[in-house]
Coordinates of C-alpha atoms in Angstrom, one line a residue:
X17 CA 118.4 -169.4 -24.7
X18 CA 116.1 -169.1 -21.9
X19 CA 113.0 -166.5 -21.2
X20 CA 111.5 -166.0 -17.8
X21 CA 108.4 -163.5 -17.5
X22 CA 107.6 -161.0 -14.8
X23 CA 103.8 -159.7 -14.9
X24 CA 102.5 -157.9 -12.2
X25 CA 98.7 -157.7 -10.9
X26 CA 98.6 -154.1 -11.4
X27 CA 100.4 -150.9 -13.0
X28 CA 103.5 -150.2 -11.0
X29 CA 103.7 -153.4 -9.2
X30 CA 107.3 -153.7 -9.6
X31 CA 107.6 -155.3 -12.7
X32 CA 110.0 -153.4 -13.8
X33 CA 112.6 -152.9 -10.3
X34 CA 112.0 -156.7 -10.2
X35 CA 113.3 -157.4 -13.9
X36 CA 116.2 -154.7 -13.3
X37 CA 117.0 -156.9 -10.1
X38 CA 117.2 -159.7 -11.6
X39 CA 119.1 -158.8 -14.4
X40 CA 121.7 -157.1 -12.0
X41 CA 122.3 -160.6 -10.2
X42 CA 122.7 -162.6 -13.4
X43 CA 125.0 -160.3 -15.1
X44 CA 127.2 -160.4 -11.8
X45 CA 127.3 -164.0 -12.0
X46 CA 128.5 -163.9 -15.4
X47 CA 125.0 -164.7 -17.4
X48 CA 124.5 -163.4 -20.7
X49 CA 121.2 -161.9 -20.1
X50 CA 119.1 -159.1 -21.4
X51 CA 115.6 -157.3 -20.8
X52 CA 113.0 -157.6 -23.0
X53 CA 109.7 -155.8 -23.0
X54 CA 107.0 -156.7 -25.9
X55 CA 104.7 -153.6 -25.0
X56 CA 105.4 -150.6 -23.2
X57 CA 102.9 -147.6 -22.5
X58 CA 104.9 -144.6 -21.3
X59 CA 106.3 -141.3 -21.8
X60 CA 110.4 -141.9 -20.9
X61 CA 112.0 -143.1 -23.0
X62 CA 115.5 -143.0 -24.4
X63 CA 117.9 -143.6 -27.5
X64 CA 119.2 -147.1 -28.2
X65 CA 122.5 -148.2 -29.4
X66 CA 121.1 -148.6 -32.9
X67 CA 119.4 -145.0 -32.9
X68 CA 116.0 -146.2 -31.9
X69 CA 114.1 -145.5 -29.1
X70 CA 112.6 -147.3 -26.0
X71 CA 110.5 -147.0 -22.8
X72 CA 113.4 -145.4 -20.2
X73 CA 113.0 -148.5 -17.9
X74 CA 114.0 -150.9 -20.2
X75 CA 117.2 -149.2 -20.8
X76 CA 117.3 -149.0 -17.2
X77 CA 117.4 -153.3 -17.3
X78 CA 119.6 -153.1 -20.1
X79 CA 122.7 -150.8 -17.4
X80 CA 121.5 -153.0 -15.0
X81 CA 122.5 -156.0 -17.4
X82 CA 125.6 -154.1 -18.5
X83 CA 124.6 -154.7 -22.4
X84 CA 123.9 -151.1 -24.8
X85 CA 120.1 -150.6 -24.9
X86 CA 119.0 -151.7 -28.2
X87 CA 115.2 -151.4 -30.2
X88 CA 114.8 -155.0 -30.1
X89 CA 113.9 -155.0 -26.3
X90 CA 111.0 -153.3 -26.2
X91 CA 109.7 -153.5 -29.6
X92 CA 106.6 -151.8 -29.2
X93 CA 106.4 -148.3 -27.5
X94 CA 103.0 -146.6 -27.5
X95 CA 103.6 -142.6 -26.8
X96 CA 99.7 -141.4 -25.6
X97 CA 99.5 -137.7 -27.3
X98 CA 95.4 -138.0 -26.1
X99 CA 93.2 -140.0 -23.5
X100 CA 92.4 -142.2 -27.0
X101 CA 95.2 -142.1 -29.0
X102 CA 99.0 -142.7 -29.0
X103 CA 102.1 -142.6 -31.0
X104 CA 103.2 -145.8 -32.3
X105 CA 106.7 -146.7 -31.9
X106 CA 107.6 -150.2 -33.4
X107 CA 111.1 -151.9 -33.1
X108 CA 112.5 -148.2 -32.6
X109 CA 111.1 -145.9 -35.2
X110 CA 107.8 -144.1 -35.3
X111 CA 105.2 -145.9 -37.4
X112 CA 102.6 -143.7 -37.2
X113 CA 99.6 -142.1 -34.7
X114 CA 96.8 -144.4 -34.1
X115 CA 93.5 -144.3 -31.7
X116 CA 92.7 -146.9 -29.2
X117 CA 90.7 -149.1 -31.5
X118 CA 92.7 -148.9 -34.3
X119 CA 95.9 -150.1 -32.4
X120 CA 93.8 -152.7 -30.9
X121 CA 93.2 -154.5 -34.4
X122 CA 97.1 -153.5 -35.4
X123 CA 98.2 -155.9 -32.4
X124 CA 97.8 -159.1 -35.2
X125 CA 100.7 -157.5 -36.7
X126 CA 102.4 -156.1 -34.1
X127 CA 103.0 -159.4 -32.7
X128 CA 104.7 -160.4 -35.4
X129 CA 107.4 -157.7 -35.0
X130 CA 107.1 -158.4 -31.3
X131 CA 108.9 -162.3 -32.1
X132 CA 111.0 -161.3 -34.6
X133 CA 112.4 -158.9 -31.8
X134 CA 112.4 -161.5 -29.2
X135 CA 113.7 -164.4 -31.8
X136 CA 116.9 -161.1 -32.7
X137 CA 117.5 -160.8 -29.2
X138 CA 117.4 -164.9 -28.3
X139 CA 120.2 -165.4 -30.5
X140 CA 122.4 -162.8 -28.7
X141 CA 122.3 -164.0 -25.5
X142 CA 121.7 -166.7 -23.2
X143 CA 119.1 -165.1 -20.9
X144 CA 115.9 -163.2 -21.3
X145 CA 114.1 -161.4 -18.4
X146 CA 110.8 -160.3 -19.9
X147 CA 108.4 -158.3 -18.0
X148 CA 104.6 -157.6 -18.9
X149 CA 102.8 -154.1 -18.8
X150 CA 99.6 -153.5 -16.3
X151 CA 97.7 -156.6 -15.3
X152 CA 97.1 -160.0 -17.2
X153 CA 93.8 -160.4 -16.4
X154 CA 92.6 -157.1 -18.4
X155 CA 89.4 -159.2 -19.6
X156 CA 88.8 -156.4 -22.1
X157 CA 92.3 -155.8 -23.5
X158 CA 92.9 -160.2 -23.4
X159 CA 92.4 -160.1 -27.3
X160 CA 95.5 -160.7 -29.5
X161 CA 97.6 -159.6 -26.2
X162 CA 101.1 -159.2 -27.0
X163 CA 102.0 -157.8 -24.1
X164 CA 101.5 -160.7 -21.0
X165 CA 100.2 -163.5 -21.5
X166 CA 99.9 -163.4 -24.9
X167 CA 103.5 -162.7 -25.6
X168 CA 104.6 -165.8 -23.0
X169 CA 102.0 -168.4 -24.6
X170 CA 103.5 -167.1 -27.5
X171 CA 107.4 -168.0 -27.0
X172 CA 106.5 -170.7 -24.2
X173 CA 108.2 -169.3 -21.4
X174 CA 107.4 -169.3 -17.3
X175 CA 105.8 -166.3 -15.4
X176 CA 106.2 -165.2 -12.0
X177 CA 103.9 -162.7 -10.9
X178 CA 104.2 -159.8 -8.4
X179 CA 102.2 -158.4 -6.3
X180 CA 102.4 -155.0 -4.6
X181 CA 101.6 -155.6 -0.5
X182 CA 101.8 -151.7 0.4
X183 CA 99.2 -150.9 -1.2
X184 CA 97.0 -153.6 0.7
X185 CA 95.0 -156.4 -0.6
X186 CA 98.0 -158.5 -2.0
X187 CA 96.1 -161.4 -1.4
X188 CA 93.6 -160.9 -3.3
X189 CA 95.5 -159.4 -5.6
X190 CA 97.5 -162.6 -6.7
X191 CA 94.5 -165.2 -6.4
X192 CA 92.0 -163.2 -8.4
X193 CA 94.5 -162.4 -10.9
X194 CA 95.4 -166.5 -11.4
X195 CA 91.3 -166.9 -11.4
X196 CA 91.1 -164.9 -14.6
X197 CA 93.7 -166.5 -16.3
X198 CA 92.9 -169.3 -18.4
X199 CA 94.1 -172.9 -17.3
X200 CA 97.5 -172.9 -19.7
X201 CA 97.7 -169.6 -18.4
X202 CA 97.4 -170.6 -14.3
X203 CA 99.8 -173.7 -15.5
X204 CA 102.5 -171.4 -17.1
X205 CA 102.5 -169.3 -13.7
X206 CA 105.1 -171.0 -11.9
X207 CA 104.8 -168.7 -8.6
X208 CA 104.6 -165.4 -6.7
X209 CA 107.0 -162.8 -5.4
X210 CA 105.4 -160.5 -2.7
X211 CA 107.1 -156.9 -3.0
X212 CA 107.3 -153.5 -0.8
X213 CA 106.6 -155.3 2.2
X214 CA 107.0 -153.3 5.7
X215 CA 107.1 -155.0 8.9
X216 CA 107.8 -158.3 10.7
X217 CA 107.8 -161.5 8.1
X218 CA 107.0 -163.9 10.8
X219 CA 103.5 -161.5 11.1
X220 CA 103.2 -162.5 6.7
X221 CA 104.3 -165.5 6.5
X222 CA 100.5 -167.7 7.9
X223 CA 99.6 -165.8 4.8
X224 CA 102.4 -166.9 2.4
X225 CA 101.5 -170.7 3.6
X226 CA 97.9 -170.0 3.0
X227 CA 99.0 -168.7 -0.7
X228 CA 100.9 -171.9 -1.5
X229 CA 98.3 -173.8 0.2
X230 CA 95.1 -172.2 -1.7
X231 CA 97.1 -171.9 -5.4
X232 CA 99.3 -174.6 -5.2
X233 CA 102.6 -172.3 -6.5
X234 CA 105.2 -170.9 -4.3
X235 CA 106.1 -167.6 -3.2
X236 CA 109.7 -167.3 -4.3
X237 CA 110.2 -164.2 -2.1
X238 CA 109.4 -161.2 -0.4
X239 CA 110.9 -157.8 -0.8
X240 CA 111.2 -155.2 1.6
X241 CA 110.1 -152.0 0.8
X242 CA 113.6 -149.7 -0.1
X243 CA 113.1 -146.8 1.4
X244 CA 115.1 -144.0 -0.7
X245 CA 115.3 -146.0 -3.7
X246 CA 115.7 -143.8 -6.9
X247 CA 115.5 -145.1 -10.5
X248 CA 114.4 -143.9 -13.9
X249 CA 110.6 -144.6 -13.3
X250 CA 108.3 -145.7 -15.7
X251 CA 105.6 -143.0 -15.5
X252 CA 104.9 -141.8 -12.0
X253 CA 106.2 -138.4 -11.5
X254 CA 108.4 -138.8 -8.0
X255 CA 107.8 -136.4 -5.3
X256 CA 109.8 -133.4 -4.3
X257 CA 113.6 -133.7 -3.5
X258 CA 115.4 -134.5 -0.4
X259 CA 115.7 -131.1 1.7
X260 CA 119.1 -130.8 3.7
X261 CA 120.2 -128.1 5.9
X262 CA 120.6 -124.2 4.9
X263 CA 120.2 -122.5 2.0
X264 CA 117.8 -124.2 -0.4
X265 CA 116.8 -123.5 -4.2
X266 CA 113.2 -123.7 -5.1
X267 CA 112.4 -125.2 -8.4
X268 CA 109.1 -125.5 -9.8
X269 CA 108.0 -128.2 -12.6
X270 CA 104.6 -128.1 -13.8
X271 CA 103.2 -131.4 -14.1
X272 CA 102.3 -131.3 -18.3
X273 CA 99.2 -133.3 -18.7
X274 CA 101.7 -134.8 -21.4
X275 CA 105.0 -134.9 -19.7
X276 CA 108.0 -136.3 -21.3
X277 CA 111.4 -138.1 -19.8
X278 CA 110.8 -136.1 -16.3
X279 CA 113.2 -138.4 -15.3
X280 CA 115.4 -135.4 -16.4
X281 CA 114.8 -133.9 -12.5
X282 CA 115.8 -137.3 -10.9
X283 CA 119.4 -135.5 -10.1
X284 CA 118.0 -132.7 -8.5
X285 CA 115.5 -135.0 -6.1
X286 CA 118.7 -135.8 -5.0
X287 CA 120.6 -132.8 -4.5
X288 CA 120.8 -132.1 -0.9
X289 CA 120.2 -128.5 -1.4
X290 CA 117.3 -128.4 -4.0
X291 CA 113.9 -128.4 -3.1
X292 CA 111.8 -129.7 -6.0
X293 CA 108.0 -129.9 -6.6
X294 CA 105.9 -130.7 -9.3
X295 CA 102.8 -128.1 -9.6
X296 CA 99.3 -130.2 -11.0
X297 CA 96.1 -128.8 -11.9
X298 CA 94.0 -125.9 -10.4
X299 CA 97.4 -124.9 -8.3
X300 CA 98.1 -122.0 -10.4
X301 CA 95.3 -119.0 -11.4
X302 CA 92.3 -117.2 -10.0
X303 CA 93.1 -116.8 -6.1
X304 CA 96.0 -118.6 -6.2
X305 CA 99.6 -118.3 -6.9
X306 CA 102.9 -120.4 -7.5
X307 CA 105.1 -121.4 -4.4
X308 CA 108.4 -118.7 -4.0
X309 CA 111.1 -120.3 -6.3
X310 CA 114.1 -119.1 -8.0
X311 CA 113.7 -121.1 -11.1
X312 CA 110.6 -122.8 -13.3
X313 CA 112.0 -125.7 -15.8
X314 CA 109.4 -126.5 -18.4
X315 CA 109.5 -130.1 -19.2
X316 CA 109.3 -132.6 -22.6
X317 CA 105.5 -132.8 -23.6
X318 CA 104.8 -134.9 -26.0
X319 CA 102.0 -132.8 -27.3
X320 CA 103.7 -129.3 -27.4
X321 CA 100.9 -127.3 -28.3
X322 CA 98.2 -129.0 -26.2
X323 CA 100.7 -128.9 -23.3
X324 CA 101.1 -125.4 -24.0
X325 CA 96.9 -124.4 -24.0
X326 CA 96.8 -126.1 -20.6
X327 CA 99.7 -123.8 -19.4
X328 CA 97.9 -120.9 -19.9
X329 CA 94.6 -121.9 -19.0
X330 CA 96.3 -122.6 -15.8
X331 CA 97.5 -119.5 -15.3
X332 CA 100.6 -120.0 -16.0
X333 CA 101.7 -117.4 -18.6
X334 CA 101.2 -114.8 -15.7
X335 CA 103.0 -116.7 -13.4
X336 CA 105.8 -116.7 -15.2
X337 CA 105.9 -113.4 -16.7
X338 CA 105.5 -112.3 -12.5
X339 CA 108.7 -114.6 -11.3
X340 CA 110.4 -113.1 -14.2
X341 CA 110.2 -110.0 -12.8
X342 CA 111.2 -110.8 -9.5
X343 CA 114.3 -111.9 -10.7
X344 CA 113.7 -116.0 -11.1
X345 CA 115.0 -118.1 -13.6
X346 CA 113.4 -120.0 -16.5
X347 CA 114.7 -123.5 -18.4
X348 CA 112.6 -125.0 -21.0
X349 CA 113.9 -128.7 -22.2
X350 CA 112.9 -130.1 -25.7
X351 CA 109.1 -129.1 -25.6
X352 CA 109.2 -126.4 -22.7
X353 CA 112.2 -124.7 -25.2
X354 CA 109.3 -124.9 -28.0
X355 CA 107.3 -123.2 -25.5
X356 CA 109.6 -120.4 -24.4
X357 CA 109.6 -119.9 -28.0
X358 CA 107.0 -116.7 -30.2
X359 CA 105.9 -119.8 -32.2
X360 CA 105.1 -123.5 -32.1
X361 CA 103.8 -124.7 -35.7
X362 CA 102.9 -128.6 -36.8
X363 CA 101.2 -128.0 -40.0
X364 CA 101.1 -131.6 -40.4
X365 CA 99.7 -132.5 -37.5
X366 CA 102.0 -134.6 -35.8
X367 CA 101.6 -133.9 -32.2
X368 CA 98.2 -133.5 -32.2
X369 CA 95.4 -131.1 -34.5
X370 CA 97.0 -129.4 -37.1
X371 CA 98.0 -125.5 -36.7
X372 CA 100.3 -123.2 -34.8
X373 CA 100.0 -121.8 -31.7
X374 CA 101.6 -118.9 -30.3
X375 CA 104.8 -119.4 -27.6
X376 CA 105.5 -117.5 -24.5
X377 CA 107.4 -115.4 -26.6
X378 CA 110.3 -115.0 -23.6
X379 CA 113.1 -116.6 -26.3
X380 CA 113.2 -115.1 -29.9
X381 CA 112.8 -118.6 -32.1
X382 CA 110.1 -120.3 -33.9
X383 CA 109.9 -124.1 -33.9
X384 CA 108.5 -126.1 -36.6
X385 CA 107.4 -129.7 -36.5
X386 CA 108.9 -132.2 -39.3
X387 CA 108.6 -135.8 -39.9
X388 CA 111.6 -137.7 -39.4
X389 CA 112.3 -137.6 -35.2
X390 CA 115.8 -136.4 -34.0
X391 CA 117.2 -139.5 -32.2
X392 CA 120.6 -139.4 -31.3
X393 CA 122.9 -139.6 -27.7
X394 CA 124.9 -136.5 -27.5
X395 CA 128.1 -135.0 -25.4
X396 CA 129.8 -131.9 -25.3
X397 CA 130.2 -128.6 -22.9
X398 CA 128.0 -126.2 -20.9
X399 CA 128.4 -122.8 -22.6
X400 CA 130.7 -120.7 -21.4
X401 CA 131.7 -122.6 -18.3
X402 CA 132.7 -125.7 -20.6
X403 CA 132.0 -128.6 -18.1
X404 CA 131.4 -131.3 -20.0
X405 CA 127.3 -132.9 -20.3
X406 CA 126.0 -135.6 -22.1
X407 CA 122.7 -136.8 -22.6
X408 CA 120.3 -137.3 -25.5
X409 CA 117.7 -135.9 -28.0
X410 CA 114.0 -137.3 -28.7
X411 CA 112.4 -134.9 -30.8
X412 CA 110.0 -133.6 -33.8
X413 CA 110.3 -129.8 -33.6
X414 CA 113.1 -127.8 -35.7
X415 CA 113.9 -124.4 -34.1
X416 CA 115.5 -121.2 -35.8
X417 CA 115.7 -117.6 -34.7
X418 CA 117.9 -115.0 -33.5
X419 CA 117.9 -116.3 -30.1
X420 CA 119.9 -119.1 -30.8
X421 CA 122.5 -117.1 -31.4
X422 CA 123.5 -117.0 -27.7
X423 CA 123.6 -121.3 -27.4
X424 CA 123.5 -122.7 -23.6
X425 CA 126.0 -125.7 -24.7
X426 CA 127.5 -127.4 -27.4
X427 CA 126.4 -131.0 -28.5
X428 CA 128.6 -133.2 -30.9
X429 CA 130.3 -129.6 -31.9
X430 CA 127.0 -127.9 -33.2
X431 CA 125.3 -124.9 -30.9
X432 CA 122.2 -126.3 -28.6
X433 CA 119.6 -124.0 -26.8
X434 CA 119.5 -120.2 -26.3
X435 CA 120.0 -117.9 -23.2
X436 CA 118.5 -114.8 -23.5
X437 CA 120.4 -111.4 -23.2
X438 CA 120.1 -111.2 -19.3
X439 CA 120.5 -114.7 -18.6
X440 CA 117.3 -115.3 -16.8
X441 CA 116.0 -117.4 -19.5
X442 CA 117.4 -120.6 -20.7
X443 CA 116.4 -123.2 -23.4
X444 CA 117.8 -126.9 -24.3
X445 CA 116.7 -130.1 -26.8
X446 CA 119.0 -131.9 -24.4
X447 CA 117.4 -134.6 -22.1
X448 CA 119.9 -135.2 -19.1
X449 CA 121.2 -131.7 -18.5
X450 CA 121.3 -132.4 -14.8
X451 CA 123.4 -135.7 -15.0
X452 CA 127.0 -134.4 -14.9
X453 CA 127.4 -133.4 -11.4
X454 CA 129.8 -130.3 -12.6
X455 CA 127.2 -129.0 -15.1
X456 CA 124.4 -129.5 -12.6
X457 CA 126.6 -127.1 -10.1
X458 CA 126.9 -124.6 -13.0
X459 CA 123.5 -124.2 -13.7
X460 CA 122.2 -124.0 -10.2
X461 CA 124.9 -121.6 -9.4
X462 CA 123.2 -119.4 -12.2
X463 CA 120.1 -120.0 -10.2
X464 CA 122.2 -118.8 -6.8
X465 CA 123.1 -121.4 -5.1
X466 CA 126.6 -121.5 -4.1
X467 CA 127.0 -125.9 -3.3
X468 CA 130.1 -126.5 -4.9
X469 CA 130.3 -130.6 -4.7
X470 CA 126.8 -131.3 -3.4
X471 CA 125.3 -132.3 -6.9
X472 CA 125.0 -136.0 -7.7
X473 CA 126.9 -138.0 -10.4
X474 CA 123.7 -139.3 -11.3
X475 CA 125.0 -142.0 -13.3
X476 CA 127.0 -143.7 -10.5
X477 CA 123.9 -143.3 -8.3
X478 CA 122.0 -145.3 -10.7
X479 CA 124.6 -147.8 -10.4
X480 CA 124.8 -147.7 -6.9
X481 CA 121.0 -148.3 -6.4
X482 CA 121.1 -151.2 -9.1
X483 CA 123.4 -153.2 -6.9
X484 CA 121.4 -152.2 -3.6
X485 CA 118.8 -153.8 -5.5
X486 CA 120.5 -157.0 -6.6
X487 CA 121.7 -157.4 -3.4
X488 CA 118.2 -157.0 -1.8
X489 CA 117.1 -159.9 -4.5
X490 CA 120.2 -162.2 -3.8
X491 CA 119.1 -162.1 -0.1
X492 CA 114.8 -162.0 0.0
X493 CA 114.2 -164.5 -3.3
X494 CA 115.0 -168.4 -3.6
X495 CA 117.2 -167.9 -6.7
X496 CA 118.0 -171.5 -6.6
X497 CA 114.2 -171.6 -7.8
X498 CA 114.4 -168.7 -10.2
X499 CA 117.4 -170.4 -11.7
X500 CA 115.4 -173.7 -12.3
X501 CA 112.9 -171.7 -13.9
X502 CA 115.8 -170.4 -16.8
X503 CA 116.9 -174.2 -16.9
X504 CA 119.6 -174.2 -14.0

């Protein structure tokens, strides 16, 4: 067994494409390998093989490695539900809600289910690509770190870090990052990988030598900035879709101060015929008024009923209830079908305060927050049209009315969802609606768009863009280096 670490010098560095990369080009070369992630901070997630759940870019790695997702790679999973506390997630199942400093102290434990993780997943295969979250040198957070340095002190293992040259300031990026790092920490940081970079190389490269020269490591690569490239992102919320030629549906999303798995709209950025835009803050109220669109999907929140106060202080409610009767459509998946609900009650408090707050009341249900998360991957058929979907469910809330009675599909051969009597109003606990290109048609054809064959299988895009990527690594990076990192 061998474990090579990517950290980055910042949040969305490209830890994560890097370690997806590079677990693409092993597994082609027949290496057992898998990815590993001690700590994750995010939002999307997804369902694991052994009906846990973990940040959605680790199961990315895990495709790109061809092996089932399992709990053991990302062991830790922190859900924020408020700017100072999260839901904490450990080796797959929900341990429990704690703030900032509490979770802090907890990381003495934690890291012992962090190795037992990593020790599980050593003995199942040969390879480990690990990746770190945010930036090593966090001086404040440095303290029983489990999640960078910490974690590869820990198991003993090399770290190659990445820095993001778009943004500007690699540089200085890379050296101050190795100046706050302690000597075995500098010593364990075999080299650097330069990514996103636009241009000519031979206008970088008297700053590569100066790197090498000035630190002493090498810079095992640098990687062009891929323009187009789509994959389930960590946390950023992607821009709108791709706009082709004609006719073009409108949706709106609004971006939830908690948003959850928005990686659900990844299909429709790239549908050639969908225009898609994310609506923040202060775009919606007094003076102002939503884009023209035919339909509004209402995301996952993590926090249903604080998601749901900032909807209407928004403006939303009215914004709504006005496209409604202009004839648009409305979706709700997992927490935005809470919403569309009369009532949203956690009388345990387990998304947030205690208490129950009143839904949009456009779908006749009531939804009802219990301990013990639904966790399962699903299959079945869009109701009545019967193309087949698949997906999965992540999700606290149990919902019951008369409105269910109408389903919008079938999962494992039970009803999902509710349509309301004239259709414009449409609910799901399925995450991944959009991925089967023939479902995605249906539902937009409810919407009005007639593009019969223009949606994307989503899940051979993926696959597509993970060997774009592995073939961008196999080309830019010295793996004849990497390898000698993993011990030829």
């Amino acid at each position: 067994m061998a474990t090579l670490m990517i950290q980055g010098t910042t949040s969305d560095a490209g830890k994560s494409t890097v370690v997806a990369g590079l677990c693409r080009v092993l597994a082609r070369r027949g290496v057992s390998v898998a990815p590993f992630k001690p700590q994750n901070m995010a939002l999307n997630s997804a369902v694991t093989v052994d009906g846990g759940e973990i940040g959605r870019s680790t199961a990315l790695q895990a495709l790109a490695a061809g092996v089932e997702p399992h709990s053991d790679m990302n062991p830790v999973l922190l859900k924020p539900e408020s700017d100072r506390g999260a839901q904490v997630i450990l080796r797959g199942r929900v341990l429990g809600h704690m703030d900032a400093l509490d979770y802090h102290a907890y990381k003495r434990t934690a890291r012992e289910s962090v190795l037992a993780a990593w020790q599980a997943l050593s003995s199942r295969y040969d390879v480990i690509i690990a990746e770190g979250a945010g930036s090593p040198a966090e001086i404040n957070l440095r303290a029983n770190d489990i999640a960078n340095m910490g974690f590869a002190e820990m198991v003993d293992c090399p770290v190659v870090l990445v820095g993001d040259i778009d943004r500007g300031g690699v540089f200085a990026q890379l050296v101050g990052t190795l100046e706050l790092l302690s000597e075995s920490e500098r010593s364990r940081t075999r080299g650097f990988i330069v990514n996103r970079f636009r241009g000519d190389i031979a206008l970088l490269e008297p700053g590569l030598d100066w790197l090498t020269e000035r630190t002493g490591k090498p810079v095992y690569g640098t990687l062009p900035y891929l323009q187009g490239l789509l994959l389930d992102a960590e946390d950023s919320i992607g821009r709108s879709g791709r706009v082709g030629q004609g006719y073009i549906l409108k949706v709106l999303v609004p971006a939830l101060p908690r948003i959850s798995n928005h990686n659900d709209f990844d299909p429709l950025r790239l549908h050639p015929q969908v225009e898609l835009s994310f609506i923040g803050p202060n775009q919606v109220g007094t003076g102002r008024s939503l884009p023209p669109a035919d339909l509004i999907i209402l995301p996952g929140s993590k926090s249903t009923q604080a998601d749901l106060a900032w909807l209407r202080a928004q403006g939303w409610e009215a914004a709504i209830q006005r496209h409604l009767r202009y004839g648009g459509k409305v979706l709700g998946i997992c927490g935005g079908f809470q919403m569309l609900g009369r009532m949203v009650h956690d009388p345990d408090g387990l998304e947030g305060p205690a208490g129950s707050s009143p839904g949009l009341g456009l779908l006749d249900v009531e939804t009802r927050m219990v301990a013990g998360k639904q966790l399962r991957n699903v299959s079945g058929r869009l109701l009545p049209e019967g193309m087949p979907i698949s997906g999965y469910e992540i999700h606290n809330g149990m919902s019951e009315g008369p409105a269910l009675a109408r389903p919008l599909c079938e999962l494992d051969g039970r009803p999902d969802g509710a349509v309301s009597d004239d259709g414009q109003i449409m609910g799901t606990y399925l995450h991944g609606l959009f991925d089967c290109p023939a479902a995605c048609e249906a539902l937009l054809a409810r919407c009005g768009l007639d593009a019969q064959g223009a949606a994307v299988d989503h899940q051979a895009h993926r696959e597509s863009e993970l060997d774009r990527l592995a073939d961008c690594l196999e080309a830019q990076l010295d793996m004849a280096a990497i390898e000698r990192l993993l011990g030829g």
